[in-house]
Amino acid sequence: MKKVFTFLSLCLSFFFFSCNYFSTNDIYSSIVINFGSVNNSRAAYTIDDLSYCVVSIEPKVQDDIKVDLANGETKAVFRNLVKGTYKINVSAFDENNTKIANGESEQVEVKPYRRNSVKITMKFLSTDYSDCVVGDFILKDGTILSKNSNPQPDTVAAVIVRAAGDGKPALGVGIVHNKDGLAWCTNDADGFNTNITELQGTIEDGYMDGSDGWEKLKDVCSDAVEHPGNYPAWNYSLTYALNNNLTGELAEGWYFPTVAELYTIHDNLGTIDASLERAGGNQFDYGYYWSCSQSITNDYNVMAWDFNYGEADDSACKNDSGASGYYVCTVKAFK
């Protein structure tokens, strides 16, 4: 079942004005739909994410109008309308001709000698990921491609590493990993020598879902707010979408995984690596991957969990980086 999330409010100004021609019985008016003014309710989206819109009117007294936003068109005009009550519908499409949003106005009464305005709320259509299986591709436009397919170059954003079930959504991993050697945190970070109990967990219990990890870290480590660079591995995930030019719903929700979530990847490593290879991404193979999870041993505040495919280790020092070969991957829940 498709779920629809409201993410964008387009202030479409409808100007009603009298035309030069009118009879004694009928007054003709025009409706101008102006796409130039955008009130963006979610920062991940702008009008640039849309390629074109199709605007229709009810009753259908005129043909639909295509507004080519990619080529700089900004408005649609329905002319010579007899005074009466109308409704405007808008469908928005991306560059692949996939319908990604729609919206409609309330009933609008066209009156002479009066300037009217109405706001249309656009709703972007969200994909249902509940039937995804491990290895499926999530494309950059948010659609799903079977793991048995061969995606086109530079079209894949993530590979599914966990199917939805047991009250958990499907989980995907970004196809780009950092293998430059990032520290969990720097020596002078508040989190280096702090026992962050809120982040403690294992592959089987404790802190299992990393989606709120950054918020938990900020609650304990005051420097994380103003100095995210003190936490290089974390900051890599926070900026993942921006640095990989992901837009729409894929511009939000990426996070640094827990050790339990890394273990989920390990359980399905062969299938996941095969899809990552076909997507042109980084494979896991064997290497040390940081988790966001704090060491479970209170005596070792400077330690965090990492995961070397196949075993987890909570004795990695948080400031290890560079030649030590610590990698970072980024995950996102797909609901």
mmCIF file of N, CA and C in Angstrom, residues 106-176:
data_model
loop_
_atom_site.group_PDB
_atom_site.id
_atom_site.type_symbol
_atom_site.label_atom_id
_atom_site.label_comp_id
_atom_site.label_asym_id
_atom_site.label_seq_id
_atom_site.Cartn_x
_atom_site.Cartn_y
_atom_site.Cartn_z
ATOM 1 N N GLU A 106 -8.858 23.629 -3.380
ATOM 2 C CA GLU A 106 -10.251 23.552 -2.979
ATOM 3 C C GLU A 106 -11.109 24.084 -4.133
ATOM 4 N N GLN A 107 -12.407 23.939 -4.003
ATOM 5 C CA GLN A 107 -13.293 24.525 -5.010
ATOM 6 C C GLN A 107 -13.114 26.045 -5.001
ATOM 7 N N VAL A 108 -12.876 26.595 -6.191
ATOM 8 C CA VAL A 108 -12.611 28.026 -6.304
ATOM 9 C C VAL A 108 -13.684 28.660 -7.176
ATOM 10 N N GLU A 109 -14.318 29.674 -6.661
ATOM 11 C CA GLU A 109 -15.344 30.388 -7.427
ATOM 12 C C GLU A 109 -14.709 31.560 -8.162
ATOM 13 N N VAL A 110 -14.796 31.524 -9.474
ATOM 14 C CA VAL A 110 -14.271 32.604 -10.300
ATOM 15 C C VAL A 110 -15.259 33.758 -10.299
ATOM 16 N N LYS A 111 -14.817 34.925 -9.855
ATOM 17 C CA LYS A 111 -15.679 36.100 -9.807
ATOM 18 C C LYS A 111 -15.048 37.228 -10.605
ATOM 19 N N PRO A 112 -15.855 38.075 -11.176
ATOM 20 C CA PRO A 112 -15.308 39.206 -11.938
ATOM 21 C C PRO A 112 -14.840 40.327 -11.020
ATOM 22 N N TYR A 113 -13.935 41.129 -11.549
ATOM 23 C CA TYR A 113 -13.487 42.345 -10.881
ATOM 24 C C TYR A 113 -12.925 42.078 -9.482
ATOM 25 N N ARG A 114 -12.329 40.917 -9.325
ATOM 26 C CA ARG A 114 -11.817 40.585 -7.998
ATOM 27 C C ARG A 114 -10.605 39.671 -8.154
ATOM 28 N N ARG A 115 -9.556 39.945 -7.370
ATOM 29 C CA ARG A 115 -8.359 39.118 -7.418
ATOM 30 C C ARG A 115 -8.472 38.044 -6.333
ATOM 31 N N ASN A 116 -8.369 36.789 -6.751
ATOM 32 C CA ASN A 116 -8.521 35.670 -5.832
ATOM 33 C C ASN A 116 -7.199 34.910 -5.719
ATOM 34 N N SER A 117 -7.007 34.215 -4.632
ATOM 35 C CA SER A 117 -5.827 33.372 -4.463
ATOM 36 C C SER A 117 -6.201 32.118 -3.689
ATOM 37 N N VAL A 118 -5.459 31.043 -3.915
ATOM 38 C CA VAL A 118 -5.695 29.777 -3.233
ATOM 39 C C VAL A 118 -4.374 29.028 -3.154
ATOM 40 N N LYS A 119 -4.186 28.225 -2.108
ATOM 41 C CA LYS A 119 -2.954 27.454 -1.949
ATOM 42 C C LYS A 119 -3.223 25.985 -2.231
ATOM 43 N N ILE A 120 -2.342 25.368 -3.007
ATOM 44 C CA ILE A 120 -2.410 23.934 -3.273
ATOM 45 C C ILE A 120 -1.327 23.239 -2.464
ATOM 46 N N THR A 121 -1.679 22.215 -1.721
ATOM 47 C CA THR A 121 -0.698 21.428 -0.993
ATOM 48 C C THR A 121 -0.302 20.227 -1.830
ATOM 49 N N MET A 122 0.970 20.175 -2.179
ATOM 50 C CA MET A 122 1.479 19.050 -2.962
ATOM 51 C C MET A 122 1.914 17.929 -2.025
ATOM 52 N N LYS A 123 1.606 16.704 -2.404
ATOM 53 C CA LYS A 123 1.995 15.532 -1.615
ATOM 54 C C LYS A 123 2.845 14.615 -2.488
ATOM 55 N N PHE A 124 4.063 14.353 -2.028
ATOM 56 C CA PHE A 124 4.910 13.435 -2.763
ATOM 57 C C PHE A 124 4.526 12.000 -2.430
ATOM 58 N N LEU A 125 4.583 11.152 -3.427
ATOM 59 C CA LEU A 125 4.180 9.763 -3.281
ATOM 60 C C LEU A 125 5.364 8.953 -2.790
ATOM 61 N N SER A 126 5.164 8.225 -1.721
ATOM 62 C CA SER A 126 6.241 7.439 -1.135
ATOM 63 C C SER A 126 6.112 5.975 -1.554
ATOM 64 N N THR A 127 7.250 5.359 -1.834
ATOM 65 C CA THR A 127 7.270 3.953 -2.221
ATOM 66 C C THR A 127 7.067 3.069 -0.994
ATOM 67 N N ASP A 128 6.364 1.957 -1.168
ATOM 68 C CA ASP A 128 6.173 0.978 -0.102
ATOM 69 C C ASP A 128 7.320 -0.023 -0.165
ATOM 70 N N TYR A 129 8.148 -0.030 0.864
ATOM 71 C CA TYR A 129 9.342 -0.890 0.873
ATOM 72 C C TYR A 129 9.141 -2.178 1.666
ATOM 73 N N SER A 130 7.917 -2.443 2.081
ATOM 74 C CA SER A 130 7.683 -3.583 2.970
ATOM 75 C C SER A 130 7.931 -4.931 2.299
ATOM 76 N N ASP A 131 7.924 -4.978 0.977
ATOM 77 C CA ASP A 131 8.143 -6.243 0.278
ATOM 78 C C ASP A 131 9.567 -6.397 -0.245
ATOM 79 N N CYS A 132 10.449 -5.470 0.106
ATOM 80 C CA CYS A 132 11.846 -5.577 -0.339
ATOM 81 C C CYS A 132 12.509 -6.818 0.270
ATOM 82 N N VAL A 133 13.418 -7.408 -0.475
ATOM 83 C CA VAL A 133 14.218 -8.524 0.038
ATOM 84 C C VAL A 133 15.683 -8.109 0.050
ATOM 85 N N VAL A 134 16.481 -8.841 0.819
ATOM 86 C CA VAL A 134 17.901 -8.529 0.926
ATOM 87 C C VAL A 134 18.548 -8.578 -0.460
ATOM 88 N N GLY A 135 19.276 -7.538 -0.784
ATOM 89 C CA GLY A 135 19.944 -7.454 -2.076
ATOM 90 C C GLY A 135 19.236 -6.577 -3.081
ATOM 91 N N ASP A 136 17.957 -6.230 -2.821
ATOM 92 C CA ASP A 136 17.242 -5.328 -3.731
ATOM 93 C C ASP A 136 17.924 -3.963 -3.759
ATOM 94 N N PHE A 137 17.778 -3.285 -4.884
ATOM 95 C CA PHE A 137 18.362 -1.957 -5.053
ATOM 96 C C PHE A 137 17.308 -0.879 -4.762
ATOM 97 N N ILE A 138 17.708 0.177 -4.097
ATOM 98 C CA ILE A 138 16.895 1.391 -3.974
ATOM 99 C C ILE A 138 17.555 2.432 -4.873
ATOM 100 N N LEU A 139 16.833 2.835 -5.902
ATOM 101 C CA LEU A 139 17.396 3.786 -6.852
ATOM 102 C C LEU A 139 17.338 5.198 -6.303
ATOM 103 N N LYS A 140 18.054 6.098 -6.942
ATOM 104 C CA LYS A 140 18.146 7.472 -6.451
ATOM 105 C C LYS A 140 16.822 8.218 -6.543
ATOM 106 N N ASP A 141 15.884 7.710 -7.346
ATOM 107 C CA ASP A 141 14.561 8.341 -7.383
ATOM 108 C C ASP A 141 13.615 7.723 -6.360
ATOM 109 N N GLY A 142 14.139 6.817 -5.520
ATOM 110 C CA GLY A 142 13.340 6.212 -4.460
ATOM 111 C C GLY A 142 12.633 4.936 -4.850
ATOM 112 N N THR A 143 12.691 4.537 -6.097
ATOM 113 C CA THR A 143 12.014 3.321 -6.538
ATOM 114 C C THR A 143 12.874 2.084 -6.265
ATOM 115 N N ILE A 144 12.228 0.924 -6.351
ATOM 116 C CA ILE A 144 12.864 -0.351 -6.024
ATOM 117 C C ILE A 144 13.202 -1.100 -7.307
ATOM 118 N N LEU A 145 14.378 -1.719 -7.333
ATOM 119 C CA LEU A 145 14.784 -2.567 -8.448
ATOM 120 C C LEU A 145 15.205 -3.909 -7.878
ATOM 121 N N SER A 146 14.719 -4.994 -8.484
ATOM 122 C CA SER A 146 15.004 -6.332 -7.982
ATOM 123 C C SER A 146 16.504 -6.615 -7.942
ATOM 124 N N LYS A 147 16.904 -7.401 -6.952
ATOM 125 C CA LYS A 147 18.312 -7.772 -6.816
ATOM 126 C C LYS A 147 18.804 -8.578 -8.014
ATOM 127 N N ASN A 148 17.882 -9.164 -8.780
ATOM 128 C CA ASN A 148 18.261 -9.946 -9.957
ATOM 129 C C ASN A 148 18.483 -9.081 -11.194
ATOM 130 N N SER A 149 18.269 -7.782 -11.051
ATOM 131 C CA SER A 149 18.423 -6.860 -12.173
ATOM 132 C C SER A 149 19.844 -6.307 -12.220
ATOM 133 N N ASN A 150 20.164 -5.686 -13.336
ATOM 134 C CA ASN A 150 21.438 -5.007 -13.498
ATOM 135 C C ASN A 150 21.166 -3.512 -13.640
ATOM 136 N N PRO A 151 21.332 -2.765 -12.567
ATOM 137 C CA PRO A 151 20.998 -1.337 -12.614
ATOM 138 C C PRO A 151 21.923 -0.562 -13.538
ATOM 139 N N GLN A 152 21.401 0.534 -14.073
ATOM 140 C CA GLN A 152 22.215 1.420 -14.891
ATOM 141 C C GLN A 152 23.249 2.113 -14.006
ATOM 142 N N PRO A 153 24.388 2.499 -14.581
ATOM 143 C CA PRO A 153 25.427 3.167 -13.789
ATOM 144 C C PRO A 153 24.911 4.431 -13.109
ATOM 145 N N ASP A 154 25.362 4.645 -11.907
ATOM 146 C CA ASP A 154 25.075 5.854 -11.138
ATOM 147 C C ASP A 154 23.582 6.071 -10.890
ATOM 148 N N THR A 155 22.835 4.994 -10.712
ATOM 149 C CA THR A 155 21.402 5.116 -10.433
ATOM 150 C C THR A 155 21.018 4.598 -9.058
ATOM 151 N N VAL A 156 21.916 3.880 -8.372
ATOM 152 C CA VAL A 156 21.582 3.209 -7.119
ATOM 153 C C VAL A 156 22.032 4.044 -5.920
ATOM 154 N N ALA A 157 21.137 4.184 -4.956
ATOM 155 C CA ALA A 157 21.463 4.892 -3.717
ATOM 156 C C ALA A 157 21.801 3.934 -2.589
ATOM 157 N N ALA A 158 21.113 2.783 -2.543
ATOM 158 C CA ALA A 158 21.293 1.866 -1.423
ATOM 159 C C ALA A 158 20.975 0.439 -1.849
ATOM 160 N N VAL A 159 21.452 -0.491 -1.048
ATOM 161 C CA VAL A 159 21.131 -1.909 -1.205
ATOM 162 C C VAL A 159 20.472 -2.379 0.087
ATOM 163 N N ILE A 160 19.385 -3.115 -0.025
ATOM 164 C CA ILE A 160 18.666 -3.607 1.150
ATOM 165 C C ILE A 160 19.500 -4.675 1.862
ATOM 166 N N VAL A 161 19.693 -4.481 3.177
ATOM 167 C CA VAL A 161 20.466 -5.434 3.975
ATOM 168 C C VAL A 161 19.599 -6.171 4.985
ATOM 169 N N ARG A 162 18.365 -5.694 5.180
ATOM 170 C CA ARG A 162 17.418 -6.360 6.081
ATOM 171 C C ARG A 162 16.019 -6.141 5.568
ATOM 172 N N ALA A 163 15.279 -7.222 5.384
ATOM 173 C CA ALA A 163 13.887 -7.107 4.967
ATOM 174 C C ALA A 163 13.038 -6.652 6.155
ATOM 175 N N ALA A 164 11.891 -6.042 5.860
ATOM 176 C CA ALA A 164 10.986 -5.617 6.920
ATOM 177 C C ALA A 164 10.416 -6.843 7.639
ATOM 178 N N GLY A 165 10.230 -6.725 8.946
ATOM 179 C CA GLY A 165 9.662 -7.825 9.720
ATOM 180 C C GLY A 165 9.929 -7.648 11.203
ATOM 181 N N ASP A 166 9.158 -8.323 12.026
ATOM 182 C CA ASP A 166 9.295 -8.236 13.482
ATOM 183 C C ASP A 166 9.214 -6.798 13.976
ATOM 184 N N GLY A 167 8.348 -6.019 13.330
ATOM 185 C CA GLY A 167 8.171 -4.635 13.738
ATOM 186 C C GLY A 167 9.261 -3.690 13.277
ATOM 187 N N LYS A 168 10.212 -4.181 12.481
ATOM 188 C CA LYS A 168 11.304 -3.346 11.991
ATOM 189 C C LYS A 168 11.119 -3.075 10.501
ATOM 190 N N PRO A 169 11.464 -1.859 10.063
ATOM 191 C CA PRO A 169 11.375 -1.556 8.629
ATOM 192 C C PRO A 169 12.540 -2.181 7.872
ATOM 193 N N ALA A 170 12.437 -2.181 6.560
ATOM 194 C CA ALA A 170 13.567 -2.599 5.743
ATOM 195 C C ALA A 170 14.735 -1.649 5.994
ATOM 196 N N LEU A 171 15.939 -2.193 5.941
ATOM 197 C CA LEU A 171 17.137 -1.397 6.189
ATOM 198 C C LEU A 171 18.036 -1.476 4.959
ATOM 199 N N GLY A 172 18.529 -0.326 4.532
ATOM 200 C CA GLY A 172 19.425 -0.286 3.385
ATOM 201 C C GLY A 172 20.762 0.311 3.750
ATOM 202 N N VAL A 173 21.796 -0.062 3.030
ATOM 203 C CA VAL A 173 23.118 0.504 3.248
ATOM 204 C C VAL A 173 23.505 1.325 2.026
ATOM 205 N N GLY A 174 24.091 2.487 2.253
ATOM 206 C CA GLY A 174 24.571 3.304 1.152
ATOM 207 C C GLY A 174 25.679 2.608 0.398
ATOM 208 N N ILE A 175 25.750 2.819 -0.910
ATOM 209 C CA ILE A 175 26.723 2.076 -1.722
ATOM 210 C C ILE A 175 28.128 2.671 -1.637
ATOM 211 N N VAL A 176 28.267 3.845 -1.035
ATOM 212 C CA VAL A 176 29.582 4.467 -0.891
ATOM 213 C C VAL A 176 30.028 4.354 0.560
#
